[in-house]
Amino acid sequence: MPTKEATIAENTRSSYQQFSNNHILPALGDFLLLDITPAMISKLLLDFQKSGHSHS
């Protein structure tokens, strides 16, 4: 079955990278991916909302 390569616009990629660098890595960057739990992700999202950001 052929697959389609995922493509995103450069601005979108840049926005994702900036969000990751500013929010995700400071909160979870010291953990191995295998050690990150759903509860940790939920806390990250709740903290982000509490700081006034959109849940989306």
mmCIF file with all atom_site columns, C-alpha atoms in Angstrom:
data_model
loop_
_atom_site.group_PDB
_atom_site.id
_atom_site.type_symbol
_atom_site.label_atom_id
_atom_site.label_alt_id
_atom_site.label_comp_id
_atom_site.label_asym_id
_atom_site.label_entity_id
_atom_site.label_seq_id
_atom_site.pdbx_PDB_ins_code
_atom_site.Cartn_x
_atom_site.Cartn_y
_atom_site.Cartn_z
_atom_site.occupancy
_atom_site.B_iso_or_equiv
_atom_site.pdbx_formal_charge
_atom_site.auth_seq_id
_atom_site.auth_comp_id
_atom_site.auth_asym_id
_atom_site.auth_atom_id
_atom_site.pdbx_PDB_model_num
ATOM 1  C CA . MET A 1 1  ? 0.000  0.000  0.000  1.00 0.00 ? 1  MET A CA 1
ATOM 2  C CA . PRO A 1 2  ? 1.550  3.345  -0.978 1.00 0.00 ? 2  PRO A CA 1
ATOM 3  C CA . THR A 1 3  ? 1.874  5.978  1.691  1.00 0.00 ? 3  THR A CA 1
ATOM 4  C CA . LYS A 1 4  ? 1.595  9.714  1.410  1.00 0.00 ? 4  LYS A CA 1
ATOM 5  C CA . GLU A 1 5  ? 4.387  11.756 2.900  1.00 0.00 ? 5  GLU A CA 1
ATOM 6  C CA . ALA A 1 6  ? 3.165  14.159 5.563  1.00 0.00 ? 6  ALA A CA 1
ATOM 7  C CA . THR A 1 7  ? 3.847  17.759 4.685  1.00 0.00 ? 7  THR A CA 1
ATOM 8  C CA . ILE A 1 8  ? 3.322  20.930 6.662  1.00 0.00 ? 8  ILE A CA 1
ATOM 9  C CA . ALA A 1 9  ? 3.958  24.536 5.826  1.00 0.00 ? 9  ALA A CA 1
ATOM 10 C CA . GLU A 1 10 ? 7.204  26.081 7.041  1.00 0.00 ? 10 GLU A CA 1
ATOM 11 C CA . ASN A 1 11 ? 5.312  28.561 9.258  1.00 0.00 ? 11 ASN A CA 1
ATOM 12 C CA . THR A 1 12 ? 3.385  25.708 10.870 1.00 0.00 ? 12 THR A CA 1
ATOM 13 C CA . ARG A 1 13 ? 6.571  23.735 11.495 1.00 0.00 ? 13 ARG A CA 1
ATOM 14 C CA . SER A 1 14 ? 8.192  26.811 12.989 1.00 0.00 ? 14 SER A CA 1
ATOM 15 C CA . SER A 1 15 ? 5.196  27.408 15.278 1.00 0.00 ? 15 SER A CA 1
ATOM 16 C CA . TYR A 1 16 ? 5.249  23.794 16.460 1.00 0.00 ? 16 TYR A CA 1
ATOM 17 C CA . GLN A 1 17 ? 8.981  24.004 17.151 1.00 0.00 ? 17 GLN A CA 1
ATOM 18 C CA . GLN A 1 18 ? 8.603  27.244 19.098 1.00 0.00 ? 18 GLN A CA 1
ATOM 19 C CA . PHE A 1 19 ? 5.743  25.808 21.180 1.00 0.00 ? 19 PHE A CA 1
ATOM 20 C CA . SER A 1 20 ? 7.782  22.707 21.898 1.00 0.00 ? 20 SER A CA 1
ATOM 21 C CA . ASN A 1 21 ? 10.864 24.710 22.908 1.00 0.00 ? 21 ASN A CA 1
ATOM 22 C CA . ASN A 1 22 ? 8.905  27.126 25.099 1.00 0.00 ? 22 ASN A CA 1
ATOM 23 C CA . HIS A 1 23 ? 6.404  24.814 26.793 1.00 0.00 ? 23 HIS A CA 1
ATOM 24 C CA . ILE A 1 24 ? 6.860  21.096 26.283 1.00 0.00 ? 24 ILE A CA 1
ATOM 25 C CA . LEU A 1 25 ? 10.617 20.684 26.655 1.00 0.00 ? 25 LEU A CA 1
ATOM 26 C CA . PRO A 1 26 ? 10.868 22.782 29.840 1.00 0.00 ? 26 PRO A CA 1
ATOM 27 C CA . ALA A 1 27 ? 8.152  20.646 31.436 1.00 0.00 ? 27 ALA A CA 1
ATOM 28 C CA . LEU A 1 28 ? 9.044  17.194 30.088 1.00 0.00 ? 28 LEU A CA 1
ATOM 29 C CA . GLY A 1 29 ? 12.507 17.474 28.571 1.00 0.00 ? 29 GLY A CA 1
ATOM 30 C CA . ASP A 1 30 ? 14.259 15.703 31.446 1.00 0.00 ? 30 ASP A CA 1
ATOM 31 C CA . PHE A 1 31 ? 12.164 12.548 30.987 1.00 0.00 ? 31 PHE A CA 1
ATOM 32 C CA . LEU A 1 32 ? 12.633 9.726  28.528 1.00 0.00 ? 32 LEU A CA 1
ATOM 33 C CA . LEU A 1 33 ? 9.671  9.399  26.180 1.00 0.00 ? 33 LEU A CA 1
ATOM 34 C CA . LEU A 1 34 ? 8.885  5.985  27.688 1.00 0.00 ? 34 LEU A CA 1
ATOM 35 C CA . ASP A 1 35 ? 8.645  7.558  31.161 1.00 0.00 ? 35 ASP A CA 1
ATOM 36 C CA . ILE A 1 36 ? 6.089  10.231 30.215 1.00 0.00 ? 36 ILE A CA 1
ATOM 37 C CA . THR A 1 37 ? 2.647  9.226  31.481 1.00 0.00 ? 37 THR A CA 1
ATOM 38 C CA . PRO A 1 38 ? -0.835 10.353 30.459 1.00 0.00 ? 38 PRO A CA 1
ATOM 39 C CA . ALA A 1 39 ? -1.108 12.045 33.861 1.00 0.00 ? 39 ALA A CA 1
ATOM 40 C CA . MET A 1 40 ? 1.992  14.121 33.085 1.00 0.00 ? 40 MET A CA 1
ATOM 41 C CA . ILE A 1 41 ? 0.487  15.224 29.764 1.00 0.00 ? 41 ILE A CA 1
ATOM 42 C CA . SER A 1 42 ? -2.801 16.101 31.472 1.00 0.00 ? 42 SER A CA 1
ATOM 43 C CA . LYS A 1 43 ? -0.975 18.191 34.064 1.00 0.00 ? 43 LYS A CA 1
ATOM 44 C CA . LEU A 1 44 ? 0.971  19.976 31.325 1.00 0.00 ? 44 LEU A CA 1
ATOM 45 C CA . LEU A 1 45 ? -2.261 20.813 29.483 1.00 0.00 ? 45 LEU A CA 1
ATOM 46 C CA . LEU A 1 46 ? -4.049 21.936 32.658 1.00 0.00 ? 46 LEU A CA 1
ATOM 47 C CA . ASP A 1 47 ? -1.134 24.150 33.675 1.00 0.00 ? 47 ASP A CA 1
ATOM 48 C CA . PHE A 1 48 ? -1.114 25.637 30.188 1.00 0.00 ? 48 PHE A CA 1
ATOM 49 C CA . GLN A 1 49 ? -4.841 26.416 30.425 1.00 0.00 ? 49 GLN A CA 1
ATOM 50 C CA . LYS A 1 50 ? -4.455 27.910 33.916 1.00 0.00 ? 50 LYS A CA 1
ATOM 51 C CA . SER A 1 51 ? -1.843 30.298 32.553 1.00 0.00 ? 51 SER A CA 1
ATOM 52 C CA . GLY A 1 52 ? -4.472 31.709 30.204 1.00 0.00 ? 52 GLY A CA 1
ATOM 53 C CA . HIS A 1 53 ? -3.803 29.775 27.010 1.00 0.00 ? 53 HIS A CA 1
ATOM 54 C CA . SER A 1 54 ? -6.394 28.044 24.878 1.00 0.00 ? 54 SER A CA 1
ATOM 55 C CA . HIS A 1 55 ? -6.957 24.334 25.446 1.00 0.00 ? 55 HIS A CA 1
ATOM 56 C CA . SER A 1 56 ? -6.661 23.673 21.730 1.00 0.00 ? 56 SER A CA 1
#
